[in-house]
GROMACS .gro file of N, CA and C in nm:
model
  489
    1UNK      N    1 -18.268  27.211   9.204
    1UNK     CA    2 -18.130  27.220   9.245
    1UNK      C    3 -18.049  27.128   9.155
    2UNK      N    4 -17.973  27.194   9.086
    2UNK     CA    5 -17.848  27.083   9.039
    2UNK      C    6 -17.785  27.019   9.107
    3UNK      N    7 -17.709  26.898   8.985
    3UNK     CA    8 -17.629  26.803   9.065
    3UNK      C    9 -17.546  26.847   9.183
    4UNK      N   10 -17.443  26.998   9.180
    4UNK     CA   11 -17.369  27.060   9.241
    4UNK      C   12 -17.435  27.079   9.341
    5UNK      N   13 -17.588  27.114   9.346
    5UNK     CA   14 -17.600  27.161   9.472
    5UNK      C   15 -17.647  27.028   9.538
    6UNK      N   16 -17.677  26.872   9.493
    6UNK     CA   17 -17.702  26.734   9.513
    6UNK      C   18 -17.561  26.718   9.593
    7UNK      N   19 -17.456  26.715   9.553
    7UNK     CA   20 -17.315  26.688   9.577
    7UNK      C   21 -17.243  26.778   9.718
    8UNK      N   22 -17.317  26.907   9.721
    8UNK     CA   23 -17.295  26.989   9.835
    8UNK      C   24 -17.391  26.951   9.958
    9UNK      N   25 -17.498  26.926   9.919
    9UNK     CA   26 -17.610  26.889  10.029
    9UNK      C   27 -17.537  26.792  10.104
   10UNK      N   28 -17.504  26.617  10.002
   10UNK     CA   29 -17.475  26.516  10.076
   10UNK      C   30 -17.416  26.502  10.190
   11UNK      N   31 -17.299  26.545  10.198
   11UNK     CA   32 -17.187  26.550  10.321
   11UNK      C   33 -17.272  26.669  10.427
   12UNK      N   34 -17.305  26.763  10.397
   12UNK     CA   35 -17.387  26.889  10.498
   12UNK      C   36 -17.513  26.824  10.558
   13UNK      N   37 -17.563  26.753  10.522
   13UNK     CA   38 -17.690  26.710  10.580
   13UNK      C   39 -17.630  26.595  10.644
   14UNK      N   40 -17.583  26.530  10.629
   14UNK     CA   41 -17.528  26.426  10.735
   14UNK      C   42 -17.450  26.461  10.858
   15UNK      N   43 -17.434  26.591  10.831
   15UNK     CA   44 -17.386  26.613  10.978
   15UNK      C   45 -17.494  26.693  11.070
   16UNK      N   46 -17.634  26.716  11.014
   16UNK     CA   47 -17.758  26.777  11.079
   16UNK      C   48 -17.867  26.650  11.083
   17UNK      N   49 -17.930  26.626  11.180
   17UNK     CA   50 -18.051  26.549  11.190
   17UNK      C   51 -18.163  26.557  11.192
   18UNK      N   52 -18.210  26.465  11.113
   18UNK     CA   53 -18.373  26.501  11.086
   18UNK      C   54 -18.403  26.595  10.965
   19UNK      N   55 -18.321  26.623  10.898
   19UNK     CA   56 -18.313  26.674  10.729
   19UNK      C   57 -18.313  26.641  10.591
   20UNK      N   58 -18.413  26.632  10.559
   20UNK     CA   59 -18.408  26.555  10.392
   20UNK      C   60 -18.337  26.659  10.267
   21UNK      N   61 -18.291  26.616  10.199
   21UNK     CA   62 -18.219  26.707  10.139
   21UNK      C   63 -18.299  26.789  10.011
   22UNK      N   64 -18.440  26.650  10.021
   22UNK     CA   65 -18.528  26.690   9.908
   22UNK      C   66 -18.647  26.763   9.988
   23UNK      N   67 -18.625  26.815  10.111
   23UNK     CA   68 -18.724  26.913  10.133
   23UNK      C   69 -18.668  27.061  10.151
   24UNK      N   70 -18.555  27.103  10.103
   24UNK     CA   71 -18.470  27.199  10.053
   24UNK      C   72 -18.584  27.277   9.969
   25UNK      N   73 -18.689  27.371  10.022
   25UNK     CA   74 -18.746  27.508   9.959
   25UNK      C   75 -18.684  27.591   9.872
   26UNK      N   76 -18.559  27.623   9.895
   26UNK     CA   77 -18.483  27.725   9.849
   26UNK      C   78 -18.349  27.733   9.845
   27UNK      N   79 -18.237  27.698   9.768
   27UNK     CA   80 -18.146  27.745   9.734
   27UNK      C   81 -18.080  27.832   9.646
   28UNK      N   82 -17.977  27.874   9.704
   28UNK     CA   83 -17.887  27.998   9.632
   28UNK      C   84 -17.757  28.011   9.636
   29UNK      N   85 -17.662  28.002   9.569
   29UNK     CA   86 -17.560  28.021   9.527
   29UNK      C   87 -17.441  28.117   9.477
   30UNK      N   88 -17.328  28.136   9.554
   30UNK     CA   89 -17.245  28.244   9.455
   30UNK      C   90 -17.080  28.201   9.474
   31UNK      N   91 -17.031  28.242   9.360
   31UNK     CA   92 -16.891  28.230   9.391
   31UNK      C   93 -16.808  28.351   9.376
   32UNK      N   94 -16.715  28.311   9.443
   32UNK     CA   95 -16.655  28.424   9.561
   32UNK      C   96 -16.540  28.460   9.489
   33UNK      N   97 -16.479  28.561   9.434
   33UNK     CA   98 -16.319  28.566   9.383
   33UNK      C   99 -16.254  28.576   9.517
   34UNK      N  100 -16.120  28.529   9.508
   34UNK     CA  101 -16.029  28.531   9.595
   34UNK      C  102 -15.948  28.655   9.657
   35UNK      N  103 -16.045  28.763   9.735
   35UNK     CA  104 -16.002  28.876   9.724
   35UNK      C  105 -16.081  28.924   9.865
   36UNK      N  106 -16.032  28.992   9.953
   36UNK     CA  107 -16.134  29.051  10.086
   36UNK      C  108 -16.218  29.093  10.087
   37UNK      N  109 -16.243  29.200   9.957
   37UNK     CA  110 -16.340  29.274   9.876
   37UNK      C  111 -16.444  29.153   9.866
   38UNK      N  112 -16.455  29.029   9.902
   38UNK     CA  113 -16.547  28.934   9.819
   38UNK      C  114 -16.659  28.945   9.937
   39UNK      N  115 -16.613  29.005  10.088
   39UNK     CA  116 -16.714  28.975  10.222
   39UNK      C  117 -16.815  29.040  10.174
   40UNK      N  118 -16.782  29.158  10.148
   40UNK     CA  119 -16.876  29.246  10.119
   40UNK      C  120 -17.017  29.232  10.011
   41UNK      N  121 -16.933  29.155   9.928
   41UNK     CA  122 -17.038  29.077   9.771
   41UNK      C  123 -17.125  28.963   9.862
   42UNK      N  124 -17.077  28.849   9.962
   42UNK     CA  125 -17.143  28.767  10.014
   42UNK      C  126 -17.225  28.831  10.099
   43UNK      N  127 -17.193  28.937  10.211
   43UNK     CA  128 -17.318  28.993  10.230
   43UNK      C  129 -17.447  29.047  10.192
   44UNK      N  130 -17.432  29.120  10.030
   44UNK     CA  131 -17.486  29.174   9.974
   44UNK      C  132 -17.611  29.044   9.897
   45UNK      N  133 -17.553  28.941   9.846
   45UNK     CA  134 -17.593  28.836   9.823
   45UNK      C  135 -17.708  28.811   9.877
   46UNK      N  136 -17.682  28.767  10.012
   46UNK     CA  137 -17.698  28.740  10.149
   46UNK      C  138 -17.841  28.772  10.177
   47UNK      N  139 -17.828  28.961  10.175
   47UNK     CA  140 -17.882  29.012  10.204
   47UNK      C  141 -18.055  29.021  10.092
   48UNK      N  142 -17.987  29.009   9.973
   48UNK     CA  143 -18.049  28.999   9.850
   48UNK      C  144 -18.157  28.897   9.860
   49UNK      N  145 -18.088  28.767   9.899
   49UNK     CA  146 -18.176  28.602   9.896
   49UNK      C  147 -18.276  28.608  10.073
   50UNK      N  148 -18.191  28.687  10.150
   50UNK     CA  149 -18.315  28.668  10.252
   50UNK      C  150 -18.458  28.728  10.219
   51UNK      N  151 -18.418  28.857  10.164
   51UNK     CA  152 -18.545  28.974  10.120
   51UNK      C  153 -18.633  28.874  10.024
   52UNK      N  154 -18.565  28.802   9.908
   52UNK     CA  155 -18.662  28.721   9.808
   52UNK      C  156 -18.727  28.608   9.875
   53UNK      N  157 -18.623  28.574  10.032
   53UNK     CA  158 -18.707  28.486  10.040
   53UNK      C  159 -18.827  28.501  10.177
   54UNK      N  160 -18.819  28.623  10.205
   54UNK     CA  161 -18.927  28.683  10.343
   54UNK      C  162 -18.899  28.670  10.422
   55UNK      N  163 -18.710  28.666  10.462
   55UNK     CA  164 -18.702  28.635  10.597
   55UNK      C  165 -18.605  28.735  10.628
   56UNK      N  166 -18.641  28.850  10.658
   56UNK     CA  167 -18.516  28.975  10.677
   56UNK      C  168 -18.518  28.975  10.798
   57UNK      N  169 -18.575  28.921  10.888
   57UNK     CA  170 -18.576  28.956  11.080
   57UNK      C  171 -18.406  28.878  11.030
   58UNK      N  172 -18.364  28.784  10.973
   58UNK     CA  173 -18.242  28.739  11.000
   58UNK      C  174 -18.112  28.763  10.970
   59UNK      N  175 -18.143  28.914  10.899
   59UNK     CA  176 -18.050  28.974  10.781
   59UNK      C  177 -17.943  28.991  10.895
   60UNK      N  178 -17.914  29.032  10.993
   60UNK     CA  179 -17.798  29.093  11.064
   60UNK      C  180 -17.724  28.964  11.129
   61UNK      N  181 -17.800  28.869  11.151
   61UNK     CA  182 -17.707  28.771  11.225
   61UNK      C  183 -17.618  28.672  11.084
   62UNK      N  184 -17.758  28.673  10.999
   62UNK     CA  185 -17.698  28.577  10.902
   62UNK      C  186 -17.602  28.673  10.819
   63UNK      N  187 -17.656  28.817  10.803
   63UNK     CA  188 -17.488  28.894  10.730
   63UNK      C  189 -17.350  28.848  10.774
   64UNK      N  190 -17.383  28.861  10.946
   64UNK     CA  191 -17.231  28.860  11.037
   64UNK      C  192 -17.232  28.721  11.020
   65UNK      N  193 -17.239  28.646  11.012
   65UNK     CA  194 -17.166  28.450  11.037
   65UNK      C  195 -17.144  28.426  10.866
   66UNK      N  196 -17.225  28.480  10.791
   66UNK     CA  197 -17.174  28.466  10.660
   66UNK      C  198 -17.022  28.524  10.602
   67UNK      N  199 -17.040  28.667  10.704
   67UNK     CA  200 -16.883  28.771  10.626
   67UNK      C  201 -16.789  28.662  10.728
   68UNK      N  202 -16.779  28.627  10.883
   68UNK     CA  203 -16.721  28.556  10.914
   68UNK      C  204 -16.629  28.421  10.849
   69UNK      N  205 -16.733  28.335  10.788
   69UNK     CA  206 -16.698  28.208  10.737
   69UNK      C  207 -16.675  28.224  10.563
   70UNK      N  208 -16.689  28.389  10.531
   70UNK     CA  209 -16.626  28.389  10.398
   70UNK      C  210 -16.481  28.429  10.461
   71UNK      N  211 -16.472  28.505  10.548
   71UNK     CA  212 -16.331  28.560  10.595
   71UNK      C  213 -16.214  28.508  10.607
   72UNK      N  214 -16.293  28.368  10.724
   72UNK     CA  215 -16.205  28.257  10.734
   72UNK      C  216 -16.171  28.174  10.639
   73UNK      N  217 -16.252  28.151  10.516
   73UNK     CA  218 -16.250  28.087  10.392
   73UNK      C  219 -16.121  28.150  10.346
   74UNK      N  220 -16.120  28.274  10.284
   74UNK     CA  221 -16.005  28.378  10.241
   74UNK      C  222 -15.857  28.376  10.311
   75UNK      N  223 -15.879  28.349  10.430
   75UNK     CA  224 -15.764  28.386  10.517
   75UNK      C  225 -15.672  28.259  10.538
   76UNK      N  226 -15.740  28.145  10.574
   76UNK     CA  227 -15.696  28.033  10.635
   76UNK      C  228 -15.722  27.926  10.526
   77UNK      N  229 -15.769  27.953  10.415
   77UNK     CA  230 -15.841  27.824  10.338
   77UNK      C  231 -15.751  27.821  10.180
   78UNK      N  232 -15.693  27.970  10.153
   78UNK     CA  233 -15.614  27.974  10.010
   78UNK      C  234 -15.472  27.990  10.056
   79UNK      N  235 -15.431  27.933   9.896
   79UNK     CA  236 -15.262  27.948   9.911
   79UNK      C  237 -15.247  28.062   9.933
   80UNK      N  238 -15.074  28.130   9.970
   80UNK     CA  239 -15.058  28.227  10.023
   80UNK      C  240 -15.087  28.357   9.996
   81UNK      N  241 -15.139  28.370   9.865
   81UNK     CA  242 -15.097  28.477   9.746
   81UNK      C  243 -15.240  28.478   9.703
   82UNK      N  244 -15.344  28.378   9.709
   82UNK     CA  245 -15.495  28.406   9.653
   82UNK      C  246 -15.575  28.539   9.675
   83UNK      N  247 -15.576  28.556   9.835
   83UNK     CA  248 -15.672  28.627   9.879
   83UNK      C  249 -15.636  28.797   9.873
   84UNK      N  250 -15.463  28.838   9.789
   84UNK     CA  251 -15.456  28.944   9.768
   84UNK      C  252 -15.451  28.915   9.618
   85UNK      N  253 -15.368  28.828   9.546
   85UNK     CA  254 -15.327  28.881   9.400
   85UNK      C  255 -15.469  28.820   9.260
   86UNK      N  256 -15.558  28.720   9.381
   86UNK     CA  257 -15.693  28.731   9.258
   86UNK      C  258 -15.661  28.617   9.169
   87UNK      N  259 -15.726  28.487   9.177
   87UNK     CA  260 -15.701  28.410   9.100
   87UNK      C  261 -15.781  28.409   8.967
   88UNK      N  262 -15.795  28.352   8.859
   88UNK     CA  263 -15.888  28.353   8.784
   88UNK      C  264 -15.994  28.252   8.821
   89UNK      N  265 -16.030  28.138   8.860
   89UNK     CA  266 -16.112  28.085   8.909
   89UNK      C  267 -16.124  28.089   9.036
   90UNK      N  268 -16.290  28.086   9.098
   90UNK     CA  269 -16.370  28.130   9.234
   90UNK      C  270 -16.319  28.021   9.347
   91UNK      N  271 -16.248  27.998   9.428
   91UNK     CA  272 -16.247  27.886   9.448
   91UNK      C  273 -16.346  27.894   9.613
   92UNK      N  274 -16.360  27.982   9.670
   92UNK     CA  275 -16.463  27.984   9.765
   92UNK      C  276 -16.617  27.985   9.681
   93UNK      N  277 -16.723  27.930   9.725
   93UNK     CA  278 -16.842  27.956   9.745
   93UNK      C  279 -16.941  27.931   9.871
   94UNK      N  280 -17.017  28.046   9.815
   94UNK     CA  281 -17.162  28.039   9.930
   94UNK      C  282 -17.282  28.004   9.916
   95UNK      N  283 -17.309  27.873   9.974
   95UNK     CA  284 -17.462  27.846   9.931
   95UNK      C  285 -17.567  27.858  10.078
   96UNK      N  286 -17.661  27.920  10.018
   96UNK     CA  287 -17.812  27.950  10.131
   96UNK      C  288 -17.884  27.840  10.122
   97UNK      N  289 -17.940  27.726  10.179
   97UNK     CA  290 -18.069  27.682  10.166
   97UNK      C  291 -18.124  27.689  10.247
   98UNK      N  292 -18.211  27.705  10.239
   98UNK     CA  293 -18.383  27.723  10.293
   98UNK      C  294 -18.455  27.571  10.308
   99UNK      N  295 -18.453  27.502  10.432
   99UNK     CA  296 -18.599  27.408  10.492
   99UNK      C  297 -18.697  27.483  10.549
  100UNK      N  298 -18.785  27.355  10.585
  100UNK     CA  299 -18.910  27.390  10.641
  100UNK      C  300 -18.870  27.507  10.718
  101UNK      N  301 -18.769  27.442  10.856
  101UNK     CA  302 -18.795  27.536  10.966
  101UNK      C  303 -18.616  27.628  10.944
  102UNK      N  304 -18.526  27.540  10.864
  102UNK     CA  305 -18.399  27.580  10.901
  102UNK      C  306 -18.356  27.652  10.788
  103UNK      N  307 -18.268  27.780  10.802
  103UNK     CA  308 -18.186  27.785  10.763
  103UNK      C  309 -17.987  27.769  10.725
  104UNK      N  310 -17.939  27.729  10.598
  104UNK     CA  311 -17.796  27.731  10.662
  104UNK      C  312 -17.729  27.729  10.558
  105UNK      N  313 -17.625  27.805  10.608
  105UNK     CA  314 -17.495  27.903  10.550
  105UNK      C  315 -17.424  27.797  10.510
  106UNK      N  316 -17.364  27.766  10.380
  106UNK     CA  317 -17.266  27.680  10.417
  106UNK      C  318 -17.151  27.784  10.295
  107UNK      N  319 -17.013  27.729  10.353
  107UNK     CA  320 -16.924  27.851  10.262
  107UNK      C  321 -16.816  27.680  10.241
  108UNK      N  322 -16.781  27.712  10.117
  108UNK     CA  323 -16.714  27.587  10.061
  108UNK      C  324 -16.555  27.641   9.998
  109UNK      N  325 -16.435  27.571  10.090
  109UNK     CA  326 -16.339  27.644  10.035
  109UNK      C  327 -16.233  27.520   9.965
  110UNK      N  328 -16.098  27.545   9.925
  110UNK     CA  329 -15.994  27.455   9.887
  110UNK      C  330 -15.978  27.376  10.002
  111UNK      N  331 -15.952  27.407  10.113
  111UNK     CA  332 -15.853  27.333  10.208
  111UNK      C  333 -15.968  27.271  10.265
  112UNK      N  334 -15.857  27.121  10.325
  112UNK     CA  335 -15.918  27.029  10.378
  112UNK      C  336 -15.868  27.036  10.562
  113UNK      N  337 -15.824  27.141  10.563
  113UNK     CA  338 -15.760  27.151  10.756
  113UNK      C  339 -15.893  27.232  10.766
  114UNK      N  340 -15.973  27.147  10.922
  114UNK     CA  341 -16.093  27.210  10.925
  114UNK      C  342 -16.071  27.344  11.050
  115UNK      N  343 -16.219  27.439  11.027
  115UNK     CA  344 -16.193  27.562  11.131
  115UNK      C  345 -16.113  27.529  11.291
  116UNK      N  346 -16.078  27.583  11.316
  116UNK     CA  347 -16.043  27.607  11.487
  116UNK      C  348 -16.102  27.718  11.554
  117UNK      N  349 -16.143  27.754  11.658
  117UNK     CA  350 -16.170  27.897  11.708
  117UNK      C  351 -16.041  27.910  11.761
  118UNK      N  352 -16.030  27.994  11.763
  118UNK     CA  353 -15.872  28.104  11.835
  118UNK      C  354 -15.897  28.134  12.004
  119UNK      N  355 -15.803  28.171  12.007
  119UNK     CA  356 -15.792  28.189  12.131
  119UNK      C  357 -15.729  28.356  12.132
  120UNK      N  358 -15.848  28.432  12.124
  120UNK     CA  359 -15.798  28.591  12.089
  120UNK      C  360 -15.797  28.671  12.222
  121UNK      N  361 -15.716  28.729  12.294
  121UNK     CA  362 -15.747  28.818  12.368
  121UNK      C  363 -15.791  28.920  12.369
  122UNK      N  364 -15.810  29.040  12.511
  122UNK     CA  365 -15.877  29.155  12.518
  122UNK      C  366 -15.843  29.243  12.386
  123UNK      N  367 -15.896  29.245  12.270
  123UNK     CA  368 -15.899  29.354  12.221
  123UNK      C  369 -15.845  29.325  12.085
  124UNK      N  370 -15.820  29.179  12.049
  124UNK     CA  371 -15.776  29.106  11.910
  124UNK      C  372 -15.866  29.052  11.848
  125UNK      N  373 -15.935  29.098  11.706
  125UNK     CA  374 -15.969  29.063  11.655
  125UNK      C  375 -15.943  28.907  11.572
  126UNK      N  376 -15.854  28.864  11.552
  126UNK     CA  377 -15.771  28.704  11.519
  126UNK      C  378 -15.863  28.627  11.640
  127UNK      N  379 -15.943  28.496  11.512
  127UNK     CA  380 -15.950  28.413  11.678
  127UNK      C  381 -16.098  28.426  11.711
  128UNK      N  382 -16.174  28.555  11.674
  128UNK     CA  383 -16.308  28.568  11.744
  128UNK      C  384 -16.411  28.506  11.648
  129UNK      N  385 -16.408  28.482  11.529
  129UNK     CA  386 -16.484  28.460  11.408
  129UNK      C  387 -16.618  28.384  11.433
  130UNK      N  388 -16.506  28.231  11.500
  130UNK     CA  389 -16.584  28.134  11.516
  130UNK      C  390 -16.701  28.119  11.647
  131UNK      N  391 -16.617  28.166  11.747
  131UNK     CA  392 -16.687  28.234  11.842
  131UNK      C  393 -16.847  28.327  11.824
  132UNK      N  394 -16.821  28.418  11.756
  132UNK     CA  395 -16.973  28.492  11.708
  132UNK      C  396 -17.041  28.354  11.630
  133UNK      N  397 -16.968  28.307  11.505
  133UNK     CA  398 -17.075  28.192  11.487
  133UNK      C  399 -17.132  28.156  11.581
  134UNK      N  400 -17.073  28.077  11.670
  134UNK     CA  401 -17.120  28.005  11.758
  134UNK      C  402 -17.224  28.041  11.829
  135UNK      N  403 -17.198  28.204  11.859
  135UNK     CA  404 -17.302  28.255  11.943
  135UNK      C  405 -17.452  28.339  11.899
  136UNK      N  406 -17.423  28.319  11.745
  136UNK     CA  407 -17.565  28.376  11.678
  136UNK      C  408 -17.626  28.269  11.580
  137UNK      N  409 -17.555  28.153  11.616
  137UNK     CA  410 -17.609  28.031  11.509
  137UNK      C  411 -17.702  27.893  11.580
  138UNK      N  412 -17.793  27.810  11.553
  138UNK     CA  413 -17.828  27.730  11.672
  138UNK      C  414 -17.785  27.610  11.607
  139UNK      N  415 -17.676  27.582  11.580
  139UNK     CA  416 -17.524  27.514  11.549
  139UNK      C  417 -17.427  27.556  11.446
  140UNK      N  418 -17.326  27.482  11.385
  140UNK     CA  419 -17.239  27.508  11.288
  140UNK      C  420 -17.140  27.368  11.289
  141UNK      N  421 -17.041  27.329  11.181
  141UNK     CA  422 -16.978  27.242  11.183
  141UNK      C  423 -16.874  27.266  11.060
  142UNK      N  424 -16.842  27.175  11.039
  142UNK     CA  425 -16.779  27.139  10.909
  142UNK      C  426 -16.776  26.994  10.818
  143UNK      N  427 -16.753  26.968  10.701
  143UNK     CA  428 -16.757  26.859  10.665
  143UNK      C  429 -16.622  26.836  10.572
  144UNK      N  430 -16.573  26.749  10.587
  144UNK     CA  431 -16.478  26.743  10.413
  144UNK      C  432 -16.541  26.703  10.355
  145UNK      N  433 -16.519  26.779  10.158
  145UNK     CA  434 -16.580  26.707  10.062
  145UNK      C  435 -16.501  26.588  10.029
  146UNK      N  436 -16.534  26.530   9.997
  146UNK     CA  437 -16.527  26.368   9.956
  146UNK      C  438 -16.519  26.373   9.805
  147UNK      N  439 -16.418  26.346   9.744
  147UNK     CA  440 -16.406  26.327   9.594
  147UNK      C  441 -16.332  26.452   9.544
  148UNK      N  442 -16.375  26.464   9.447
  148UNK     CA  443 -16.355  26.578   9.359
  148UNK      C  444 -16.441  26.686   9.326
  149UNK      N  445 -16.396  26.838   9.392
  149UNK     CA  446 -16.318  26.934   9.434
  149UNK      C  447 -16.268  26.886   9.568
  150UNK      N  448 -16.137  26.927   9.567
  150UNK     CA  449 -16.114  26.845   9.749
  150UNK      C  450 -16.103  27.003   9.816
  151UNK      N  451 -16.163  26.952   9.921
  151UNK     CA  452 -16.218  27.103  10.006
  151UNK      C  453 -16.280  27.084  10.138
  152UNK      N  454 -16.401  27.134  10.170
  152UNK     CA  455 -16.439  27.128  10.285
  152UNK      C  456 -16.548  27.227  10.222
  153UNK      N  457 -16.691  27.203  10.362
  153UNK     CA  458 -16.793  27.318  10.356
  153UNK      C  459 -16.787  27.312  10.498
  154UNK      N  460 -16.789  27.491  10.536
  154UNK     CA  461 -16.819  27.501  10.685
  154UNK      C  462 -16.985  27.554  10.685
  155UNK      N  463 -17.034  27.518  10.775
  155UNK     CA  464 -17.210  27.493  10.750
  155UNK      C  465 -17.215  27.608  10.901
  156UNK      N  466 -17.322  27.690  10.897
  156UNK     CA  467 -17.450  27.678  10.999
  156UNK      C  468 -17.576  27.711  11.001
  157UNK      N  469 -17.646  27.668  11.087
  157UNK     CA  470 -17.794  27.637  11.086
  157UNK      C  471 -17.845  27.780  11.176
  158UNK      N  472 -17.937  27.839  11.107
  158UNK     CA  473 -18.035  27.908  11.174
  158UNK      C  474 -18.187  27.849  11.180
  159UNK      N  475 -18.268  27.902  11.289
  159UNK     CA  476 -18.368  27.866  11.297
  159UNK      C  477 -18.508  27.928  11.279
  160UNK      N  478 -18.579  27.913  11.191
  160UNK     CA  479 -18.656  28.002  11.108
  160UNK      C  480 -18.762  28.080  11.194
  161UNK      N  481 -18.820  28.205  11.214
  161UNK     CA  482 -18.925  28.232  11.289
  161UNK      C  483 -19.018  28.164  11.258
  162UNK      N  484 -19.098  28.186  11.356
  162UNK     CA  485 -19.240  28.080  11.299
  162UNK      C  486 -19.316  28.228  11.190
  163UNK      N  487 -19.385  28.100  11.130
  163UNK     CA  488 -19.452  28.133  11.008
  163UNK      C  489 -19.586  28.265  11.061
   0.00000   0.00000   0.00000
């Protein structure tokens, strides 16, 4: 793992316990253009790194909390104009790593205002995002990055079948 992914771990593992950052099996990486069209690429990704890495029982939960927290990345995380007119640099990314037992999503955007769940009613999509995280993940959080890129990673943890 490169420094980048040294620099992404730090702040994400301090908010999970009992995680070394150097027993990280597997990581993976992508960056995201600033465009809606991008959910679809992070799923695909997604979908790509579970298969290489033998764990497809998790493809459907980890697809949905991934397109989620790229969504919210897109929607709530770029200036006003990113997520339709396409910037030239990625400024969302998605990294997978793989522990012993855990897996976790983390999606890394510009802004430093962290998630909220919504408060969506009967039949509004706005608002529910965080909610499904919540309810197919066995946690999630956020961290600000510290330094330079100033941003945030929103993280969550799945829990690996047994071997």
């Amino acid at each position: 793992m490169g420094s980048e992914g040294s620099a992404l771990l730090e702040p994400l593992w301090q908010g999970l316990t009992a995680i070394d950052p150097s027993a990280v099996s597997g990581s993976a990486s992508c960056a995201l253009p600033a465009r809606f069209e991008a959910v679809k690429g992070a799923r695909q990704f997604t979908g790509s790194i579970l298969r290489q890495w033998n764990i497809p029982e998790l493809l459907d939960e980890v697809a949905l909390v991934v397109s989620e927290l790229v969504t919210n990345a897109l929607r709530h995380a770029l200036p006003g104009t990113a997520a339709t007119a396409g910037e030239p640099e990625r400024p969302v990314r998605l990294h997978l790593m793989r522990g012993p037992s855990r897996l976790v999503c983390a999606v890394r955007d510009p802004s430093e205002v962290g998630p909220v769940a919504g408060q969506a009613g009967c039949g509004e999509e706005s608002g529910r995002g965080l909610h499904l995280v919540e309810s197919f993940t066995d946690g999630w959080g956020w961290q600000p990055l510290p330094g330079t890129p100033h941003g945030k990673i929103v993280w969550a943890v799945f829990h690996l079948p047994p071997a």
